[in-house]
Coordinates of C-alpha atoms in Angstrom, one line a residue:
M663 CA -116.8 195.2 48.1
S664 CA -114.3 192.8 47.5
L665 CA -114.3 189.5 47.9
P666 CA -111.0 189.5 49.8
S667 CA -112.5 191.5 51.9
L668 CA -116.0 189.2 52.3
A669 CA -113.4 186.9 52.5
I670 CA -112.0 188.0 55.2
I671 CA -114.3 189.6 57.7
L672 CA -115.8 185.5 57.5
L673 CA -113.3 184.1 58.8
V674 CA -112.4 187.1 61.6
G675 CA -116.2 186.0 62.3
I676 CA -116.0 181.8 62.0
G677 CA -112.5 182.4 64.2
I678 CA -114.1 184.3 66.8
G679 CA -116.5 182.2 66.9
Y680 CA -114.9 179.1 67.6
R681 CA -112.4 180.7 69.9
L682 CA -115.5 182.2 72.5
Y683 CA -119.3 180.4 71.3
S684 CA -117.2 177.1 70.8
R685 CA -115.8 177.3 73.6
F686 CA -118.5 178.0 76.1
V687 CA -120.4 175.2 74.5
A688 CA -117.8 173.2 74.7
G689 CA -118.4 174.3 78.7
Q690 CA -122.1 173.5 78.6
Y691 CA -121.4 169.3 78.1
G692 CA -119.2 169.8 81.0
L693 CA -116.1 168.3 77.7
D694 CA -114.2 165.6 80.6
D695 CA -110.5 164.6 79.7
T696 CA -110.2 161.6 82.3
H697 CA -113.7 160.0 80.4
L698 CA -113.0 157.2 78.2
T699 CA -114.0 157.7 75.4
P700 CA -115.2 154.5 72.8
A701 CA -112.9 154.4 71.4
C702 CA -110.3 154.1 73.6
E703 CA -112.2 151.7 75.3
V704 CA -113.0 149.5 72.7
N705 CA -110.1 150.4 70.4
D706 CA -111.0 146.8 68.3
G707 CA -109.0 148.2 65.3
V708 CA -111.9 148.1 62.0
D709 CA -114.9 150.9 63.8
Y710 CA -113.2 152.0 67.0
V711 CA -110.2 153.6 66.4
P712 CA -108.3 156.0 68.9
T713 CA -107.9 159.0 66.1
K714 CA -105.8 162.4 66.7
P715 CA -107.7 165.9 66.4
F716 CA -105.7 166.6 63.4
Y717 CA -105.9 163.7 61.7
L718 CA -109.3 163.1 62.5
L719 CA -110.2 166.9 61.2
G720 CA -110.0 166.3 57.7
Q721 CA -111.4 162.5 57.7
H722 CA -114.0 164.5 59.4
F723 CA -113.9 167.4 57.0
S724 CA -114.3 165.7 54.4
A725 CA -117.2 163.6 54.6
I726 CA -119.6 166.1 55.6
A727 CA -117.8 168.7 52.6
A728 CA -119.1 167.2 49.8
A729 CA -121.9 169.2 47.3
G730 CA -124.6 170.5 49.0
P731 CA -122.2 173.1 50.6
I732 CA -121.3 174.0 47.2
A733 CA -124.6 173.9 45.0
G734 CA -127.1 176.0 47.0
P735 CA -124.9 179.3 48.0
I736 CA -124.6 178.9 44.2
M737 CA -128.6 178.8 43.2
A738 CA -129.7 181.6 46.4
A739 CA -127.2 184.0 45.4
Q740 CA -129.1 183.3 41.7
M741 CA -132.4 183.8 43.3
F742 CA -131.9 186.5 46.3
G743 CA -128.9 188.2 45.2
W744 CA -125.2 187.5 47.0
L745 CA -125.5 189.0 50.8
P746 CA -128.3 186.8 52.4
C747 CA -125.8 184.2 51.2
L748 CA -123.2 185.6 52.4
L749 CA -125.0 186.8 55.9
W750 CA -126.7 182.9 56.7
I751 CA -123.7 180.8 56.0
G752 CA -122.0 183.4 59.1
L753 CA -123.9 183.0 61.0
G754 CA -126.0 180.4 60.7
T755 CA -123.1 177.6 60.5
I756 CA -121.1 179.7 64.5
F757 CA -124.6 179.4 65.8
I758 CA -126.0 176.3 63.9
G759 CA -124.7 174.3 62.0
A760 CA -121.5 174.2 64.3
V761 CA -123.6 173.5 67.0
H762 CA -125.7 171.1 66.0
D763 CA -122.3 168.9 64.3
F764 CA -120.6 169.5 68.1
S765 CA -123.5 168.5 70.4
S766 CA -123.8 164.7 67.9
L767 CA -121.4 164.6 68.1
V768 CA -120.7 164.5 71.8
A769 CA -123.9 163.2 72.1
S770 CA -122.8 160.2 71.1
V771 CA -119.4 160.2 72.1
K772 CA -121.5 159.6 75.8
H773 CA -123.1 157.0 75.0
R774 CA -121.4 154.7 73.6
A775 CA -120.6 156.3 69.8
R776 CA -124.1 155.1 69.7
S777 CA -125.8 156.5 66.5
I778 CA -129.0 159.8 66.7
A779 CA -131.2 156.9 66.5
E780 CA -130.4 154.6 69.5
I781 CA -130.2 158.0 71.1
V782 CA -132.9 159.5 70.0
R783 CA -135.1 155.7 71.9
L784 CA -132.8 155.4 74.3
H785 CA -134.5 158.6 75.5
V786 CA -138.1 159.2 73.5
G787 CA -138.3 155.9 73.2
Q788 CA -139.2 153.4 70.6
R789 CA -142.0 154.8 68.9
G790 CA -139.7 158.4 68.6
W791 CA -136.7 155.4 67.3
L792 CA -139.0 154.2 64.6
T793 CA -140.4 157.3 63.7
M794 CA -136.7 159.0 63.5
M795 CA -135.4 155.4 60.7
L796 CA -138.0 156.7 58.7
F797 CA -137.4 160.1 58.6
I798 CA -134.0 159.5 58.0
W799 CA -134.4 156.9 55.3
L800 CA -136.7 159.4 53.0
A801 CA -134.5 162.7 53.9
L802 CA -132.1 160.3 52.7
I803 CA -134.4 159.3 49.1
Y804 CA -134.3 163.0 48.5
V805 CA -130.5 163.2 49.3
I806 CA -129.9 160.4 46.5
V807 CA -132.3 162.6 44.1
A808 CA -131.3 165.9 44.6
F809 CA -128.0 165.2 43.9
T810 CA -128.1 162.5 41.0
D811 CA -130.6 165.1 38.1
I812 CA -127.6 167.4 39.7
T813 CA -124.6 165.4 38.5
A814 CA -126.8 164.5 35.6
S815 CA -126.8 167.6 34.8
T816 CA -123.3 169.1 35.6
F817 CA -122.1 165.7 32.9
V818 CA -124.7 167.4 29.8
G819 CA -122.7 170.8 28.9
K820 CA -122.6 172.8 26.0
T821 CA -120.2 173.7 23.1
E822 CA -120.4 176.9 22.3
E823 CA -117.5 178.8 24.1
F824 CA -115.1 176.4 21.8
E825 CA -116.3 177.1 19.2
G826 CA -114.2 177.9 16.0
E827 CA -111.5 175.1 18.2
L828 CA -109.5 172.6 15.8
F829 CA -112.0 169.3 17.1
A830 CA -115.3 169.1 18.7
F831 CA -114.7 169.8 22.2
N832 CA -117.8 169.1 24.6
P833 CA -117.1 171.1 28.4
G834 CA -119.9 168.2 29.5
G835 CA -118.5 164.4 28.4
A836 CA -115.5 166.4 29.6
V837 CA -116.3 165.5 32.8
A838 CA -118.5 162.8 32.8
A839 CA -115.0 160.8 31.2
A840 CA -113.4 162.5 33.2
S841 CA -115.4 161.3 36.6
T842 CA -116.1 158.0 35.7
M843 CA -112.2 157.5 35.2
Y844 CA -111.7 159.0 38.4
L845 CA -114.2 156.1 39.3
L846 CA -112.5 153.1 37.5
L847 CA -108.5 154.1 39.3
A848 CA -110.6 154.6 42.7
V849 CA -111.4 150.2 41.6
L850 CA -107.6 149.8 40.7
M851 CA -106.3 151.7 43.3
G852 CA -108.4 149.6 46.5
F853 CA -107.4 146.2 44.9
V854 CA -104.2 147.0 44.4
Q855 CA -104.1 147.9 47.8
W856 CA -105.5 144.6 48.9
R857 CA -103.5 142.6 45.6
F858 CA -100.1 144.2 46.9
N859 CA -100.5 145.8 49.8
P860 CA -97.7 148.4 49.1
P861 CA -97.0 151.1 51.1
L862 CA -99.3 153.9 51.3
W863 CA -97.0 157.0 50.2
L864 CA -96.1 154.4 46.6
Q865 CA -99.7 154.6 45.9
T866 CA -99.9 158.1 46.2
I867 CA -97.4 159.5 44.3
I868 CA -99.2 156.8 42.1
F869 CA -102.1 158.0 42.1
V870 CA -102.8 161.6 43.1
P871 CA -100.9 162.1 40.1
A872 CA -103.1 160.1 38.2
T873 CA -106.2 161.7 39.0
L874 CA -105.2 164.4 37.8
G875 CA -103.8 162.5 33.7
V876 CA -107.5 161.4 33.5
V877 CA -109.0 165.3 33.9
W878 CA -106.4 166.3 31.4
F879 CA -107.6 162.6 28.9
G880 CA -110.9 163.9 29.3
T881 CA -111.0 167.5 28.0
K882 CA -109.9 165.1 24.6
I883 CA -112.2 162.0 24.4
S884 CA -114.9 164.5 25.3
T885 CA -117.5 163.8 23.0
L886 CA -117.2 159.6 23.5
L887 CA -119.9 160.0 25.9
V888 CA -122.2 162.5 25.4
L889 CA -125.3 161.3 26.8
D890 CA -129.4 163.1 28.2
V891 CA -130.1 164.5 31.5
K892 CA -132.0 160.9 32.6
A893 CA -129.8 158.3 30.5
W894 CA -127.2 159.8 33.1
G895 CA -129.8 160.1 35.6
V896 CA -129.8 156.1 34.7
L897 CA -126.7 155.7 34.6
I898 CA -125.8 157.2 38.6
L899 CA -128.2 155.5 40.1
A900 CA -127.1 151.5 38.3
Y901 CA -123.7 153.2 40.1
C902 CA -124.8 153.5 43.6
F903 CA -126.3 150.9 43.2
V904 CA -123.4 148.5 42.3
A905 CA -121.0 151.2 44.4
S906 CA -123.5 150.0 48.3
L907 CA -123.2 146.2 47.5
L908 CA -119.4 146.2 46.5
P909 CA -116.4 145.7 49.6
M910 CA -115.6 149.6 51.9
W911 CA -111.9 148.8 50.4
L912 CA -112.2 147.9 47.2
L913 CA -114.0 151.6 46.8
L914 CA -115.3 153.9 49.3
Q915 CA -112.3 153.8 51.0
P916 CA -109.5 155.1 48.0
R917 CA -112.2 156.2 46.3
G918 CA -112.3 159.3 49.7
Y919 CA -108.9 159.2 49.9
L920 CA -108.2 160.7 45.9
G921 CA -111.8 162.6 46.6
G922 CA -109.8 164.4 50.4
F923 CA -107.3 165.5 47.7
I924 CA -108.5 166.5 45.3
L925 CA -110.6 168.4 48.1
Y926 CA -107.9 170.3 49.6
L927 CA -106.8 171.6 46.3
T928 CA -109.9 172.8 45.0
L929 CA -109.3 174.6 49.4
F930 CA -106.6 176.1 47.8
V931 CA -107.4 177.5 44.4
G932 CA -110.4 178.9 45.8
L933 CA -107.7 180.5 48.0
I934 CA -105.5 182.0 45.6
G935 CA -109.3 183.1 43.6
V936 CA -110.5 185.0 46.6
F937 CA -107.5 186.2 47.4
F938 CA -105.1 187.4 44.8
G939 CA -107.8 186.5 41.8
G940 CA -108.8 190.8 41.6
F941 CA -112.3 189.4 40.0
Q942 CA -114.8 191.7 40.6
V943 CA -118.0 190.6 42.4
Q944 CA -120.8 191.2 39.7
Q945 CA -124.0 189.8 41.3
E946 CA -126.3 192.1 43.4
S947 CA -125.6 192.1 47.0
F948 CA -130.0 192.0 47.1
K949 CA -132.4 190.7 44.5
T950 CA -135.7 190.5 45.9
W951 CA -137.1 188.9 48.8
H952 CA -139.6 186.7 46.4
A953 CA -138.1 184.8 43.6
P954 CA -141.4 184.0 40.9
G955 CA -141.1 181.3 39.0
M956 CA -137.9 180.0 40.8
T957 CA -138.5 178.9 44.6
G958 CA -140.1 180.8 45.9
A959 CA -139.8 183.6 49.2
L960 CA -136.3 184.4 50.9
F961 CA -138.1 183.2 54.5
P962 CA -138.0 180.4 54.1
F963 CA -136.3 178.8 51.5
L964 CA -132.5 180.3 51.4
F965 CA -132.7 178.3 55.2
V966 CA -133.7 175.2 52.6
T967 CA -132.0 175.9 49.6
I968 CA -128.5 176.7 51.7
A969 CA -128.8 173.5 53.1
C970 CA -125.5 172.4 54.0
G971 CA -123.1 176.0 53.7
A972 CA -124.9 176.7 57.3
C973 CA -126.5 173.7 58.5
S974 CA -127.3 169.9 57.7
G975 CA -128.5 167.5 59.3
F976 CA -126.7 164.8 56.7
H977 CA -123.7 165.9 59.3
G978 CA -125.6 163.7 62.7
L979 CA -125.7 160.4 60.9
V980 CA -121.7 161.0 60.4
C981 CA -120.9 162.7 63.7
S982 CA -123.1 160.0 65.3
G983 CA -121.8 157.1 62.6
T984 CA -118.7 156.4 62.7
T985 CA -116.4 160.1 63.7
S986 CA -118.0 159.0 67.4
K987 CA -116.2 155.5 67.2
Q988 CA -112.3 157.3 66.7
I989 CA -112.4 160.7 69.4
E990 CA -109.7 160.1 71.4
K991 CA -110.7 162.4 74.4
E992 CA -114.0 164.5 75.2
T993 CA -112.0 167.6 74.0
H994 CA -111.5 166.5 70.5
C995 CA -114.5 167.3 70.1
R996 CA -114.7 170.7 70.2
P997 CA -112.1 171.2 66.8
V998 CA -113.7 167.9 65.2
G999 CA -117.4 168.7 65.3
Y1000 CA -117.1 172.7 65.0
G1001 CA -114.2 172.9 63.9
A1002 CA -115.0 171.6 61.0
M1003 CA -118.2 173.0 60.2
L1004 CA -116.7 176.2 59.6
L1005 CA -114.0 174.9 57.1
E1006 CA -118.0 173.9 55.8
G1007 CA -118.4 177.3 56.1
F1008 CA -115.7 178.8 54.1
V1009 CA -116.4 175.9 51.3
A1010 CA -119.2 177.6 50.5
F1011 CA -118.0 181.2 50.1
I1012 CA -116.0 180.0 47.0
A1013 CA -119.2 178.7 45.9
L1014 CA -120.8 181.6 46.5
A1015 CA -117.8 183.4 45.0
T1016 CA -117.9 181.3 41.6
V1017 CA -120.9 182.6 40.7
M1018 CA -120.8 186.4 42.7
I1019 CA -117.6 186.8 39.5
V1020 CA -119.9 186.2 37.1
A1021 CA -122.9 188.0 35.7
Q1022 CA -126.0 186.4 35.6
P1023 CA -127.4 186.6 31.6
Q1024 CA -124.5 184.5 31.6
L1025 CA -125.2 182.2 33.7
Q1026 CA -128.6 181.7 31.7
G1027 CA -129.6 177.8 31.7
M1028 CA -125.9 176.7 33.7
A1029 CA -126.1 173.7 36.3
P1030 CA -124.9 174.2 39.8
G1031 CA -122.3 171.9 39.0
K1032 CA -120.5 173.7 35.5
I1033 CA -120.9 177.2 36.8
Y1034 CA -118.8 176.6 40.2
G1035 CA -116.8 173.1 37.7
D1036 CA -116.2 177.3 35.6
G1037 CA -115.7 179.5 38.5
I1038 CA -112.4 176.8 39.9
G1039 CA -111.3 177.0 36.1
R1040 CA -110.6 180.5 36.5
F1041 CA -109.3 180.9 40.0
L1042 CA -106.7 177.5 38.6
A1043 CA -105.9 178.8 35.4
I1044 CA -104.5 182.5 37.8
L1045 CA -101.6 179.4 38.5
I1046 CA -101.0 176.9 35.5
G1047 CA -101.9 180.1 33.2
Q1048 CA -105.0 181.1 30.7
E1049 CA -104.0 178.1 27.7
H1050 CA -104.7 175.6 30.1
L1051 CA -108.3 177.0 31.2
R1052 CA -109.9 173.8 29.1
F1053 CA -108.0 171.9 31.7
A1054 CA -108.9 173.3 34.5
M1055 CA -112.8 174.0 34.2
T1056 CA -113.5 170.2 33.5
F1057 CA -111.2 169.9 36.9
G1058 CA -113.2 172.2 38.7
A1059 CA -116.5 170.3 37.7
M1060 CA -115.0 166.4 37.6
A1061 CA -114.2 168.4 41.6
F1062 CA -118.0 168.9 42.1
S1063 CA -119.2 165.7 40.8
T1064 CA -116.4 163.2 43.3
F1065 CA -117.7 165.4 46.3
V1066 CA -121.6 163.9 44.8
F1067 CA -120.3 160.3 44.4
D1068 CA -118.5 160.2 48.6
T1069 CA -122.1 161.5 49.6
L1070 CA -124.6 159.1 46.9
D1071 CA -122.8 156.6 47.5
V1072 CA -122.7 156.9 51.9
A1073 CA -126.2 157.9 51.7
T1074 CA -127.8 155.1 50.2
R1075 CA -125.0 152.9 52.4
L1076 CA -126.4 154.4 55.1
S1077 CA -130.0 153.2 53.7
R1078 CA -130.0 150.2 52.5
Y1079 CA -128.8 149.9 56.9
I1080 CA -132.1 150.8 57.7
I1081 CA -134.2 149.2 55.6
E1082 CA -131.9 146.1 57.3
E1083 CA -132.7 146.5 60.6
L1084 CA -136.1 147.7 60.2
F1085 CA -137.3 144.8 58.8
N1086 CA -134.4 142.4 60.7
W1087 CA -133.1 141.3 56.5
S1088 CA -129.4 140.2 56.6
G1089 CA -126.6 138.5 54.3
K1090 CA -126.0 139.0 50.5
R1091 CA -129.5 138.7 49.2
G1092 CA -131.2 141.3 51.6
A1093 CA -128.6 143.8 51.0
V1094 CA -129.4 142.8 47.5
L1095 CA -133.1 143.7 48.1
A1096 CA -132.7 146.3 50.8
T1097 CA -130.8 148.4 47.9
A1098 CA -133.0 148.3 45.0
I1099 CA -136.0 149.6 47.8
T1100 CA -133.8 152.7 48.3
I1101 CA -133.3 153.0 44.4
V1102 CA -136.8 152.3 43.1
F1103 CA -138.1 155.8 44.6
P1104 CA -135.5 158.3 42.5
L1105 CA -135.9 155.9 39.9
V1106 CA -139.2 156.7 39.0
L1107 CA -138.8 160.9 40.8
I1108 CA -135.5 160.9 38.0
M1109 CA -137.2 159.4 34.6
S1110 CA -140.7 161.8 36.0
S1111 CA -138.9 164.5 35.8
G1112 CA -138.8 167.2 33.0
E1113 CA -135.2 169.9 32.7
G1114 CA -133.8 171.6 35.4
A1115 CA -136.4 169.1 38.2
Y1116 CA -133.2 169.4 39.9
R1117 CA -134.4 173.0 41.8
L1118 CA -137.3 171.0 43.6
F1119 CA -135.7 168.0 43.8
W1120 CA -133.3 169.9 45.6
T1121 CA -135.6 172.9 47.6
L1122 CA -136.8 169.5 49.7
F1123 CA -134.1 168.2 49.9
G1124 CA -132.6 170.7 51.9
T1125 CA -135.8 170.7 53.3
G1126 CA -136.4 167.0 54.7
N1127 CA -131.9 167.5 55.8
Q1128 CA -132.9 171.4 57.8
L1129 CA -134.9 169.2 59.0
L1130 CA -133.4 165.7 60.3
A1131 CA -131.1 169.1 61.6
A1132 CA -133.8 169.7 63.7
L1133 CA -134.4 167.0 64.5
T1134 CA -132.0 165.8 66.0
L1135 CA -130.9 169.5 68.4
L1136 CA -135.0 168.4 69.4
G1137 CA -133.4 164.8 70.8
I1138 CA -130.5 166.8 72.4
T1139 CA -132.8 169.4 73.8
V1140 CA -134.1 166.2 75.9
W1141 CA -131.0 164.8 76.7
L1142 CA -130.2 167.6 78.3
R1143 CA -133.3 167.8 80.0
R1144 CA -133.6 164.7 81.4
S1145 CA -129.5 165.6 82.2
A1146 CA -130.8 169.0 84.4
R1147 CA -128.0 170.9 81.4
P1148 CA -129.1 174.2 80.0
V1149 CA -131.1 173.5 76.4
W1150 CA -131.0 176.9 75.2
F1151 CA -128.0 176.3 73.2
A1152 CA -129.7 173.8 71.6
L1153 CA -133.3 174.7 71.9
L1154 CA -132.6 177.7 69.9
P1155 CA -131.9 177.1 67.0
M1156 CA -134.0 174.0 66.7
L1157 CA -136.8 176.2 66.9
F1158 CA -135.5 178.0 64.8
V1159 CA -135.0 175.6 61.3
M1160 CA -137.9 173.6 62.3
S1161 CA -140.1 176.6 62.3
M1162 CA -138.4 177.8 58.3
T1163 CA -138.3 174.3 57.7
V1164 CA -142.3 173.1 58.7
W1165 CA -142.8 176.9 56.5
S1166 CA -141.5 175.7 53.6
L1167 CA -143.0 171.8 53.3
A1168 CA -146.2 173.2 54.3
I1169 CA -145.6 176.0 51.6
Q1170 CA -144.8 172.9 49.0
V1171 CA -148.0 171.0 49.9
R1172 CA -149.6 173.6 49.2
E1173 CA -148.3 173.5 45.2
A1174 CA -148.8 170.3 44.8
Y1175 CA -152.8 171.1 46.0
A1176 CA -153.3 173.4 44.0
V1177 CA -151.7 171.6 40.5
V1178 CA -154.8 168.6 41.9
L1179 CA -157.2 171.0 41.3
Q1180 CA -155.9 172.3 38.2
R1181 CA -155.1 169.3 36.4
G1182 CA -156.4 166.3 38.7
F1183 CA -153.3 163.8 40.4
V1184 CA -150.9 163.3 37.6
M1185 CA -147.1 161.8 38.1
N1186 CA -145.0 165.2 37.7
T1187 CA -142.1 166.4 40.3
T1188 CA -144.5 169.4 42.6
I1189 CA -147.2 166.6 42.9
L1190 CA -144.2 163.7 44.2
N1191 CA -142.2 166.7 46.4
G1192 CA -146.0 167.8 48.0
V1193 CA -146.9 163.4 48.9
V1194 CA -143.8 163.3 50.4
S1195 CA -143.6 166.9 52.9
V1196 CA -146.9 165.5 54.0
C1197 CA -144.8 161.9 54.9
L1198 CA -142.3 163.7 56.3
L1199 CA -144.4 166.4 57.8
S1200 CA -146.4 163.8 59.8
L1201 CA -143.0 162.0 60.6
A1202 CA -141.6 165.4 62.5
V1203 CA -144.8 166.0 64.3
T1204 CA -145.4 162.5 65.4
L1205 CA -141.3 163.0 66.8
I1206 CA -142.4 166.5 68.4
V1207 CA -145.2 164.8 70.3
E1208 CA -143.3 161.6 71.4
A1209 CA -140.4 164.6 73.1
L1210 CA -142.4 166.4 73.7
R1211 CA -144.0 163.8 76.8
S1212 CA -140.6 162.5 77.0
L1213 CA -139.5 166.6 78.2
A1214 CA -142.5 166.5 80.2
Q1215 CA -141.0 163.8 82.6
P1216 CA -138.7 165.0 85.3
A1217 CA -135.0 166.1 85.6
T1218 CA -132.6 164.2 87.0
S1219 CA -128.5 164.0 87.9
A1220 CA -127.7 161.8 84.5
V1221 CA -129.8 159.5 82.6
K1222 CA -128.3 155.4 82.3
V1223 CA -126.3 154.6 79.0
P1224 CA -126.7 150.7 77.8
T1225 CA -123.7 148.8 78.1
A1226 CA -124.5 146.7 75.5

């Protein structure tokens, strides 16, 4: 089947899902626009700002559509074939991921924009809150580890396809140079905004073209930043440390603004490539039920490898952290929460398409970021010409890294907030110490890992991320049950995701135990993953027990939400 046909089937499916199933789920929550949302009630002009749904959808989509829905499908397709990936992306997005995001957003809005952890504290108890906070922190640590390692792999490229040029060219070095200049450009934009406060339209026409300019310049200085994977890993973690402590106006906000243009441009280019590129599908539709030497069996590892393109616990943190404070009317939760996840599903399909059009032998040794960059580059070359393929591929790979930096910034900052809250630290000293604690563990993992370890990191990251989604749905199920509302539409997805993630963790613990028996307790990625898997399992079981105790309590027609 051709790429355009598959794209049309997916678009029709998610369109029907939004039209019918999202309306059904919205009806279960009793959304009512006469209720005052937290954004309208507080409206402080800083965090609580009523925002029109069209603009909020774009902002929320940019926040959740990072590198997760890109890397996961690319890795899973090489292991199991593209058909299982497409089925999980389509069905998972409609019935699990979008329900999770929508429900997280509604729950937060109906609880005065409280976080998921705070909602758990209200309905499950203090012990449940503490368990949820620790679980979120540990899951975020593996977000940092996985995305750091996979980005470092993208910055290390090969030069074979460009041999014979008059001057040396390193694709990985070009991406690294372009990405570094892009971050500096974002800082410059933040400084200009703070110092001179020019109109946004003026900054846009200056800095957006400049973003494309740094891609071009990166291809000219590609040999200046050629380092190995570990060196890049350390530098990226150093960036995370600094970025999480900088004022949001200096880096995070301007980089997010510029990154939004890159995201939508990449989505547009992907659509052009899929529908008008004429590319043939070269990957097998189905390869195996078990991928030897890779992640493992299709059940459960397909469902944790594609960690964001179908369902993501990280999205619940975004929904309840920032987006819920900007919802103008309760009914806007549907297009923003449910709709954005459906859009992310199509982003995952475009990522899947970049690997489907390449024969497997040509992909050997290539990191997901490189595969995605080359694919987007081939799509972009349709518009700008094959003679600009080098620029196009560098743009594609840099787009991947910009999405990663978005995730790394948010994950590090959220991890810092959790530690500060748990230990009641405040001030600059507390922020620095909390950030240092957050960065140490990823640093140890990166330094002790071997080449291609991102596959092992990704497996545990995906498992933790999906288990976070399951625990979020568990908390929402408790709230629905205590509010005397139907629960099955949240309960069934929770049970499926919970079973896949617990299964995955159990296998990783078993593999770590086998390594310990064979070699003893030595520092390596498999054993560290096993230790973390035990921790995640223990925290999940604790929260499940606390939730079951709450579910045993009699349901009431309404649960009072504290005003402060």
